[in-house]
PDB file of C-alpha atoms in Angstrom:
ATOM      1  CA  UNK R   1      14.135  -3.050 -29.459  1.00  0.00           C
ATOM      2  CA  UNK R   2      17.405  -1.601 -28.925  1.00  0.00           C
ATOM      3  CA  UNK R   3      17.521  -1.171 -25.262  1.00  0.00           C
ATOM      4  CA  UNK R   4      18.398  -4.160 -23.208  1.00  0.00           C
ATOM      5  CA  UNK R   5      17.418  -2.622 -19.668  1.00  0.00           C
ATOM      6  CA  UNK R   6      14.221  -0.820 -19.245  1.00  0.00           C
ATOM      7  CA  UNK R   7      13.905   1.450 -15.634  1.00  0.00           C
ATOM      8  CA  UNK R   8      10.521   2.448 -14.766  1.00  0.00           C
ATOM      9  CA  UNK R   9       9.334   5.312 -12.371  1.00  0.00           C
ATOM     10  CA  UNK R  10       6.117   4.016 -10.342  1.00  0.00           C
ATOM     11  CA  UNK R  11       3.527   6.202 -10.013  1.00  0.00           C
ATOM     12  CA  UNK R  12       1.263   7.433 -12.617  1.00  0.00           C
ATOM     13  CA  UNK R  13       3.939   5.024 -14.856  1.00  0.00           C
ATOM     14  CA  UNK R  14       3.410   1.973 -13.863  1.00  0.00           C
ATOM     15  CA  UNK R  15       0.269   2.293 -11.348  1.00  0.00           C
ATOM     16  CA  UNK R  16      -2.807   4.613 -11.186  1.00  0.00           C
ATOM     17  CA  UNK R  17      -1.860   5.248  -7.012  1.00  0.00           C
ATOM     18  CA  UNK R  18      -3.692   8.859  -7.008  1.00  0.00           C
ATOM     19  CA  UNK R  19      -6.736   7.948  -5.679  1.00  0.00           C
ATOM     20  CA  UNK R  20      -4.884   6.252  -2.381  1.00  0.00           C
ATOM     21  CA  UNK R  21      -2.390   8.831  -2.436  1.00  0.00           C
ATOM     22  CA  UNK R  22      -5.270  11.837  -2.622  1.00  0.00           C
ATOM     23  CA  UNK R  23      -6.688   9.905   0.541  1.00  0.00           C
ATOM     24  CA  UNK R  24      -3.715  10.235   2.796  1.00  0.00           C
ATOM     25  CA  UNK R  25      -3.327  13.223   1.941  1.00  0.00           C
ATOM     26  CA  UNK R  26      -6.760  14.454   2.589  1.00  0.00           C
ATOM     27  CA  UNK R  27      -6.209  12.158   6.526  1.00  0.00           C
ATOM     28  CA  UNK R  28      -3.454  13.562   7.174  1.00  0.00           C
ATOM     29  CA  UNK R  29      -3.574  17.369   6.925  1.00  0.00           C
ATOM     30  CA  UNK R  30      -6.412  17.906   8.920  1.00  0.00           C
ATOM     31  CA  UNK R  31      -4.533  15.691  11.794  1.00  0.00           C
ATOM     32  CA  UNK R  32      -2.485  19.238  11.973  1.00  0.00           C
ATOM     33  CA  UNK R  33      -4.654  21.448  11.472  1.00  0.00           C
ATOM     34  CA  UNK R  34      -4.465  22.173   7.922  1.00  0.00           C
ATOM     35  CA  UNK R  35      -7.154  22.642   5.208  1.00  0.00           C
ATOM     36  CA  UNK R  36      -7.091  20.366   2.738  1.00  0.00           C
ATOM     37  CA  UNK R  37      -6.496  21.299  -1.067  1.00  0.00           C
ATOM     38  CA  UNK R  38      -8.624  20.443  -3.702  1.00  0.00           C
ATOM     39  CA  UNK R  39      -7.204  16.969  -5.322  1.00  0.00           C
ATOM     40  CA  UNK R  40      -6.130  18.652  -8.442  1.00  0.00           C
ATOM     41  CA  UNK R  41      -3.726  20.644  -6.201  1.00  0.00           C
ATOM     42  CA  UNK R  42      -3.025  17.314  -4.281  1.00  0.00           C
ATOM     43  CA  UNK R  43      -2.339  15.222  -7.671  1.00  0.00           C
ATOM     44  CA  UNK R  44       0.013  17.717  -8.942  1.00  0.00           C
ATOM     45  CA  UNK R  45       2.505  16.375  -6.188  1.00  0.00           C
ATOM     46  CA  UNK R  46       2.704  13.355  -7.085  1.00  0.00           C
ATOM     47  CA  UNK R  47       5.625  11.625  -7.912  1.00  0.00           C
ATOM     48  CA  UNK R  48       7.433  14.783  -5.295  1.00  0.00           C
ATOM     49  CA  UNK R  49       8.628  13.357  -1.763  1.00  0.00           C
ATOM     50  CA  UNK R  50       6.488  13.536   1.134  1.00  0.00           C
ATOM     51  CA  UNK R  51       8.374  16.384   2.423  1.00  0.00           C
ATOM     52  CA  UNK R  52       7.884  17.924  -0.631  1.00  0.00           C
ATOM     53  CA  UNK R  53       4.862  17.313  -0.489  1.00  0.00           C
ATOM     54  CA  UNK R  54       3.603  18.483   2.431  1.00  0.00           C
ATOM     55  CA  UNK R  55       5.768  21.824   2.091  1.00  0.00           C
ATOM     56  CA  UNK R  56       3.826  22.525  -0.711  1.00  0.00           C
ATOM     57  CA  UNK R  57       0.296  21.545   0.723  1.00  0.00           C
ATOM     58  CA  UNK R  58       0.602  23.623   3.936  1.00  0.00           C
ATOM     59  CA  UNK R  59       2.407  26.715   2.146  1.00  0.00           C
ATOM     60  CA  UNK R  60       5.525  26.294   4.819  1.00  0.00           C
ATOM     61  CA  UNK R  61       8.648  25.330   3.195  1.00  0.00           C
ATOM     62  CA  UNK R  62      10.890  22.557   5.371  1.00  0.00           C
ATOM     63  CA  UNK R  63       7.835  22.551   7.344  1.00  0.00           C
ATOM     64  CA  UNK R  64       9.066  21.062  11.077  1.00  0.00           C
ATOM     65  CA  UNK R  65       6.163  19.080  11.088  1.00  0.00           C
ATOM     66  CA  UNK R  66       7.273  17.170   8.102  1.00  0.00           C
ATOM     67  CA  UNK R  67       8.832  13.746  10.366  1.00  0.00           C
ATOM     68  CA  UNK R  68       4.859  14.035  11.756  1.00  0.00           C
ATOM     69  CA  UNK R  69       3.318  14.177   8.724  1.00  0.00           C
ATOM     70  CA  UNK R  70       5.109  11.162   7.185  1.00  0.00           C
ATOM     71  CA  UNK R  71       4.252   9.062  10.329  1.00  0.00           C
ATOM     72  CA  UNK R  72       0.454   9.761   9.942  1.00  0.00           C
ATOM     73  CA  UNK R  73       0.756   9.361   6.149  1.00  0.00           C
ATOM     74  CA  UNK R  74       2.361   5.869   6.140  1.00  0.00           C
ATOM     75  CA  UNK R  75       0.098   5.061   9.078  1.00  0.00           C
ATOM     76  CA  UNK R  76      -2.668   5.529   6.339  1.00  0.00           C
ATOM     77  CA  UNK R  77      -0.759   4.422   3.671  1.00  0.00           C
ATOM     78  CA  UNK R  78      -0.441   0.996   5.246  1.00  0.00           C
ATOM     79  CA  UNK R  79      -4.303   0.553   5.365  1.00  0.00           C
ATOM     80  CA  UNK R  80      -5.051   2.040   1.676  1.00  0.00           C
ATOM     81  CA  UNK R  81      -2.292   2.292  -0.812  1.00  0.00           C
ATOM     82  CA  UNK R  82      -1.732  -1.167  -2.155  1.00  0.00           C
ATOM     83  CA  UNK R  83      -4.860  -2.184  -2.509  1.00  0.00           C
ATOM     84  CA  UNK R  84      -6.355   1.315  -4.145  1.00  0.00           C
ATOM     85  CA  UNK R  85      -3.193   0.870  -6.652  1.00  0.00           C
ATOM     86  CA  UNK R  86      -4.739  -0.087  -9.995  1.00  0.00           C
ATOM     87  CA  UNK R  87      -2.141  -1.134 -12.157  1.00  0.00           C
ATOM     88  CA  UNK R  88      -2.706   0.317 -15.954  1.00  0.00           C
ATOM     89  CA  UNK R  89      -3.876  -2.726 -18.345  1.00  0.00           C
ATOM     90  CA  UNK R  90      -0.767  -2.748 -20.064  1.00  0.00           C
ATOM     91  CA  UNK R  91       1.599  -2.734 -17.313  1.00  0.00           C
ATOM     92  CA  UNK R  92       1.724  -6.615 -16.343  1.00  0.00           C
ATOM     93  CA  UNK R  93       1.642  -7.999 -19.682  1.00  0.00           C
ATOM     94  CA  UNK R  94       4.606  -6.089 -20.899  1.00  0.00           C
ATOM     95  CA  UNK R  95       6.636  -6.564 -17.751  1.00  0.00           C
ATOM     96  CA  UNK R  96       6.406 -10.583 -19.062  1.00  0.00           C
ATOM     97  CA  UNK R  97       7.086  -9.693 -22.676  1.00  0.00           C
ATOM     98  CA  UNK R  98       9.821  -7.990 -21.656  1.00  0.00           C
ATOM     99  CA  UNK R  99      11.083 -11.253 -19.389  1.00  0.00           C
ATOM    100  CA  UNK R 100      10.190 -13.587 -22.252  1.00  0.00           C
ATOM    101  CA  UNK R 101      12.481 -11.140 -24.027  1.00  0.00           C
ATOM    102  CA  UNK R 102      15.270 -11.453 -22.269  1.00  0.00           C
ATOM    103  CA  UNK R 103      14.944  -7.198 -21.196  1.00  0.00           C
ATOM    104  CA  UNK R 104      15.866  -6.790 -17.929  1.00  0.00           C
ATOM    105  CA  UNK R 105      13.503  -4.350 -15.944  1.00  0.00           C
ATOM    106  CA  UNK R 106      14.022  -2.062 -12.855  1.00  0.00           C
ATOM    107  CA  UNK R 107      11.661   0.067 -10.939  1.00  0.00           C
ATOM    108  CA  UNK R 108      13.392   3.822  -9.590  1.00  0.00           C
ATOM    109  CA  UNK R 109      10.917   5.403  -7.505  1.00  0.00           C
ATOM    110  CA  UNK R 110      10.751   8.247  -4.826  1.00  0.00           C
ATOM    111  CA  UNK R 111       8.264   6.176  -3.021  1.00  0.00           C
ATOM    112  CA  UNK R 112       9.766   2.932  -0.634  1.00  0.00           C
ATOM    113  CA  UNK R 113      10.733  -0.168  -1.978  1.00  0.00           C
ATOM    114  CA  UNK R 114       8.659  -2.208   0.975  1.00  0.00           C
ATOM    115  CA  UNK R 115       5.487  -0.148  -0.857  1.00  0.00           C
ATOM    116  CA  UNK R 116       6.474  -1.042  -4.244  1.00  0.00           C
ATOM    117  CA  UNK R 117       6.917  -4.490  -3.528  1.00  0.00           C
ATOM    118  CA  UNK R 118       3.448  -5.051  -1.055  1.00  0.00           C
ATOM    119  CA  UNK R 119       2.084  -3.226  -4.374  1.00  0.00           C
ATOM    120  CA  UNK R 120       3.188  -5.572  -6.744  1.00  0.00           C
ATOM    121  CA  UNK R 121       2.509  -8.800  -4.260  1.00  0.00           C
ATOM    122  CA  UNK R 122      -1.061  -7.046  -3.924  1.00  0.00           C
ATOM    123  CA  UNK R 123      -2.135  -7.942  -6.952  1.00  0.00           C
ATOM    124  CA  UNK R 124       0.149 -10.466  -9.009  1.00  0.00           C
ATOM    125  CA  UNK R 125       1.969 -13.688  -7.362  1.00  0.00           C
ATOM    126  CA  UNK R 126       5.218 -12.225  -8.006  1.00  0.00           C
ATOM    127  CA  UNK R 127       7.602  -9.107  -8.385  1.00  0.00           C
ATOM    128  CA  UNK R 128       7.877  -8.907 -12.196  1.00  0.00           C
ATOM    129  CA  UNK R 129      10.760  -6.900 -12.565  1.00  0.00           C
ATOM    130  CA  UNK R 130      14.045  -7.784 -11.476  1.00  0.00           C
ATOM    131  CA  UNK R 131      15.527  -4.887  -9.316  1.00  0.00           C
ATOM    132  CA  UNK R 132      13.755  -2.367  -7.787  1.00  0.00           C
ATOM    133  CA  UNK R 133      15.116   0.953  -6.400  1.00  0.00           C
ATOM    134  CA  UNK R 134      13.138   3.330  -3.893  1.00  0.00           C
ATOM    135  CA  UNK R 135      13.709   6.338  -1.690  1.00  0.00           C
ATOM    136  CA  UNK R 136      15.368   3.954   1.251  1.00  0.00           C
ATOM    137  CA  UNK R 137      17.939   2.794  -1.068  1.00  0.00           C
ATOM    138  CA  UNK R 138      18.909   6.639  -2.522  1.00  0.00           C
ATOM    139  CA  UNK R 139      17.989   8.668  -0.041  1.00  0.00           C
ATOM    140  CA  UNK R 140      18.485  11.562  -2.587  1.00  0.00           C
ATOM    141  CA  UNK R 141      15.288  12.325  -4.310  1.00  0.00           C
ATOM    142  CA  UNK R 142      15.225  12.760  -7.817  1.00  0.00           C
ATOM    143  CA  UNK R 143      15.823  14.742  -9.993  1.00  0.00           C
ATOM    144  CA  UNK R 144      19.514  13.574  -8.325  1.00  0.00           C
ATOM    145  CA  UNK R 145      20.285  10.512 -10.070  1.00  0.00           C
ATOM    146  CA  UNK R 146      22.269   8.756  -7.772  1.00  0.00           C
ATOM    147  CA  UNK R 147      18.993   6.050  -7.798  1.00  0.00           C
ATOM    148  CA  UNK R 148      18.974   5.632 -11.236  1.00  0.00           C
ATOM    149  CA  UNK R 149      22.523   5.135 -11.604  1.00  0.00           C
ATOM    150  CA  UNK R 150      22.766   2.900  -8.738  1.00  0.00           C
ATOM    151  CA  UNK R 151      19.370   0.509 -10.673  1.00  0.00           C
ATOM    152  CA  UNK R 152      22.115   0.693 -13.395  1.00  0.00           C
ATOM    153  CA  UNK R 153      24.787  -0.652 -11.453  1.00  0.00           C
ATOM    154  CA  UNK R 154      22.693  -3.597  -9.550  1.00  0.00           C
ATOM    155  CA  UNK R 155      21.599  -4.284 -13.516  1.00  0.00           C
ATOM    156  CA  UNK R 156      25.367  -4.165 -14.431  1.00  0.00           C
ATOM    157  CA  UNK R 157      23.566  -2.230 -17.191  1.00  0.00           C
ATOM    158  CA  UNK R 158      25.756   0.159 -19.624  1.00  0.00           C
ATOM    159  CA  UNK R 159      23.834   3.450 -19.377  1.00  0.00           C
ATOM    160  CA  UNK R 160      23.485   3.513 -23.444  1.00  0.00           C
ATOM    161  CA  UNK R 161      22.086   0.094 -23.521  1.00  0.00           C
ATOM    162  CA  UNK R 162      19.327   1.467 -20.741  1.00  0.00           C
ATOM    163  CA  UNK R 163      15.884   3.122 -21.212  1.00  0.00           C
ATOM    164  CA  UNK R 164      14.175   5.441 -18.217  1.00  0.00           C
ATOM    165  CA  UNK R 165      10.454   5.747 -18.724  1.00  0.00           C
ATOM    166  CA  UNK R 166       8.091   8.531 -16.640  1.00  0.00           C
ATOM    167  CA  UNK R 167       5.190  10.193 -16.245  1.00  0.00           C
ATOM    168  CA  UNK R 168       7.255  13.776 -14.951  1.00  0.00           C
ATOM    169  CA  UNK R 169       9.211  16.379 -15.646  1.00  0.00           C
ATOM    170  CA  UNK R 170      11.218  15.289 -12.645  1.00  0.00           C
ATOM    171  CA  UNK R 171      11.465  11.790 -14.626  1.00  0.00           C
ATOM    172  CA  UNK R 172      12.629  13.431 -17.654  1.00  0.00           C
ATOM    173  CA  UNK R 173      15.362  15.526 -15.518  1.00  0.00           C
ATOM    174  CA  UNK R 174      16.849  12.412 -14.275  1.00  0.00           C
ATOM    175  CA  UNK R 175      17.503  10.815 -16.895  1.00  0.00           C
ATOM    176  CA  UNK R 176      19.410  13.771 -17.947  1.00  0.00           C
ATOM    177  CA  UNK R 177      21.094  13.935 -15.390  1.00  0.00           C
ATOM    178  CA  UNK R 178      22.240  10.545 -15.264  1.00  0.00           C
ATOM    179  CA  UNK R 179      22.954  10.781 -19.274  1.00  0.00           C
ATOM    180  CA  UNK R 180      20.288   7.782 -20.015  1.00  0.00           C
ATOM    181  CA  UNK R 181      18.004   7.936 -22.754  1.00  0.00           C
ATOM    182  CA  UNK R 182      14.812   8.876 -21.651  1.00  0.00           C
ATOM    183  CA  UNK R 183      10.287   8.071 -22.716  1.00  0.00           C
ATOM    184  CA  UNK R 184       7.705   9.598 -21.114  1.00  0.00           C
ATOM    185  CA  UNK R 185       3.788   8.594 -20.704  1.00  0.00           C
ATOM    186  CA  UNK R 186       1.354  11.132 -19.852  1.00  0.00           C
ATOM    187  CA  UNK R 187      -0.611   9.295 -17.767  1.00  0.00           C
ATOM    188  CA  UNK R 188       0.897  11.875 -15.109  1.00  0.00           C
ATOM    189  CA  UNK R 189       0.529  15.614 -14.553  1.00  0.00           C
ATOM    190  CA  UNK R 190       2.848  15.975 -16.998  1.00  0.00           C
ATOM    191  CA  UNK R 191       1.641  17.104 -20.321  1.00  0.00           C
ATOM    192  CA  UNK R 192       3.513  16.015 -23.881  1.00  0.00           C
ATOM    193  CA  UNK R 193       4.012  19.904 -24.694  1.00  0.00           C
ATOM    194  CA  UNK R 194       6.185  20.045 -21.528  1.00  0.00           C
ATOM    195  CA  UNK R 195       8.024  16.853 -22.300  1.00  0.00           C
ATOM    196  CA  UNK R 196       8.937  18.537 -25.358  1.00  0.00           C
ATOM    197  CA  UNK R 197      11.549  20.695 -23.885  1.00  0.00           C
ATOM    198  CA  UNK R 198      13.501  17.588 -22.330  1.00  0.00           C
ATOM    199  CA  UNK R 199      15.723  15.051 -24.065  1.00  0.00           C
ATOM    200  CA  UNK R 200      13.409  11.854 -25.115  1.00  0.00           C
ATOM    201  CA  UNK R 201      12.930   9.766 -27.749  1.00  0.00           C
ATOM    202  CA  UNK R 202       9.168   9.390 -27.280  1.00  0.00           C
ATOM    203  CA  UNK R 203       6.241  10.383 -26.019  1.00  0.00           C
ATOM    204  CA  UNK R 204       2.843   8.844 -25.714  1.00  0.00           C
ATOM    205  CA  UNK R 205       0.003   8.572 -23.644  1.00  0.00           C
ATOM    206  CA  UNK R 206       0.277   5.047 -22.521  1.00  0.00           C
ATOM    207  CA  UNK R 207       2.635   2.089 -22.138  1.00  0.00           C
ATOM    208  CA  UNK R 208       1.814   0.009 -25.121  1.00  0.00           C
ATOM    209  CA  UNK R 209       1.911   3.291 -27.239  1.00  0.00           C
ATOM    210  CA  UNK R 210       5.036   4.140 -26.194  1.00  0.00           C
ATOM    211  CA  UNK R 211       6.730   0.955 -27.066  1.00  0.00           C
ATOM    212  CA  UNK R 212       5.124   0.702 -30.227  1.00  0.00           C
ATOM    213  CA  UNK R 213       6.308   3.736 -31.267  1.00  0.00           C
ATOM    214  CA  UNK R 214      10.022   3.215 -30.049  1.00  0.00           C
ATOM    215  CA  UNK R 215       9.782  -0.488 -31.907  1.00  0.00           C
ATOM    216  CA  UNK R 216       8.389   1.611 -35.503  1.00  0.00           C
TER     217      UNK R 216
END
């Protein structure tokens, strides 16, 4: 392969989190008062910030509830989302092909690093990738990518020796933005029609796939 640094997003990319996320959601909202969509509605925002998030949930945009929100959400969050993460089957045993490869491997993610990491911990003995970038350490959600650039920089990566794979549009728009070649999974909402408009080099509906067809 000809990229020596492989970023991933998290969610939906790495991780099945939808059920755990579709849970806080559904605690939190009625906490304020608000009905609760039906999940399809809720999955569609994933991968979005919480604020995001919520804005679109409750119809209000910059709702002012929004610090509230997050507090009840992680509250959940902290009970739920590690341990409801279900990594995809291909996940951990590439993340080690990679390392026996020498391929350094980053994580960019609008979700927190401490969440990635208690993620990871959950279910493996180690962090298997060796930098990992969340919403704490870029405070400026993507599409912006000031997080990507900055996984770049702790990797002392080259951008064209560097490789962003996602499961969104969003995904696909920051690696545009950050002029890095981009792959996307559909393992997301995402579909590979859309994809189609963006930059990439391939598309496919898993991990495995996707390498295999980047390695033809």
């Amino acid at each position: 392969m000809r990229y020596r640094y492989v970023i991933f997003d998290f969610d939906l990319t790495l991780a099945d989190s939808s059920a755990a996320i579709i849970e806080c959601y559904k605690h939190t909202l009625p906490l304020f008062g608000y009905p609760v969509p039906d999940d399809k509605t809720i999955y569609a925002t994933i991968g979005k910030t919480l604020e995001d998030s919520f804005d679109i949930l409750t119809g209000i945009k910059n709702n002012p509830k929004n610090k509230e929100f997050r507090a009840a959400y992680v509250k959940k969050a902290d009970e739920v989302m590690a341990k409801k993460t279900v990594f995809y089957d291909d996940t951990l045993p590439l993340l080690q092909i990679f390392s026996n490869a020498g391929v350094k491997t980053a994580v960019v993610s609008s979700k927190m690093k401490y969440r990635i990491e208690e993620t990871f911990l959950a279910h493996t003995s180690c962090i298997p990738v060796d930098v990992i970038v969340g919403l704490s350490d870029a405070p400026v959600p993507k599409p912006d990518p000031s997080g990507l650039i900055f996984a770049c920089e702790l990797l002392r990566a080259p951008r064209e020796d560097v490789l962003y794979v996602g499961d969104s549009y969003i995904d696909a728009l920051t690696a545009q933005n950050a002029g890095i070649d981009f792959a996307a999974v559909t393992t997301g909402p995402t579909t590979a029609e859309e994809f189609a408009s963006y930059p990439h080099i391939a598309i496919a509906s898993s991990l495995l796939g996707l390498f295999t067809e980047i390695n033809k």
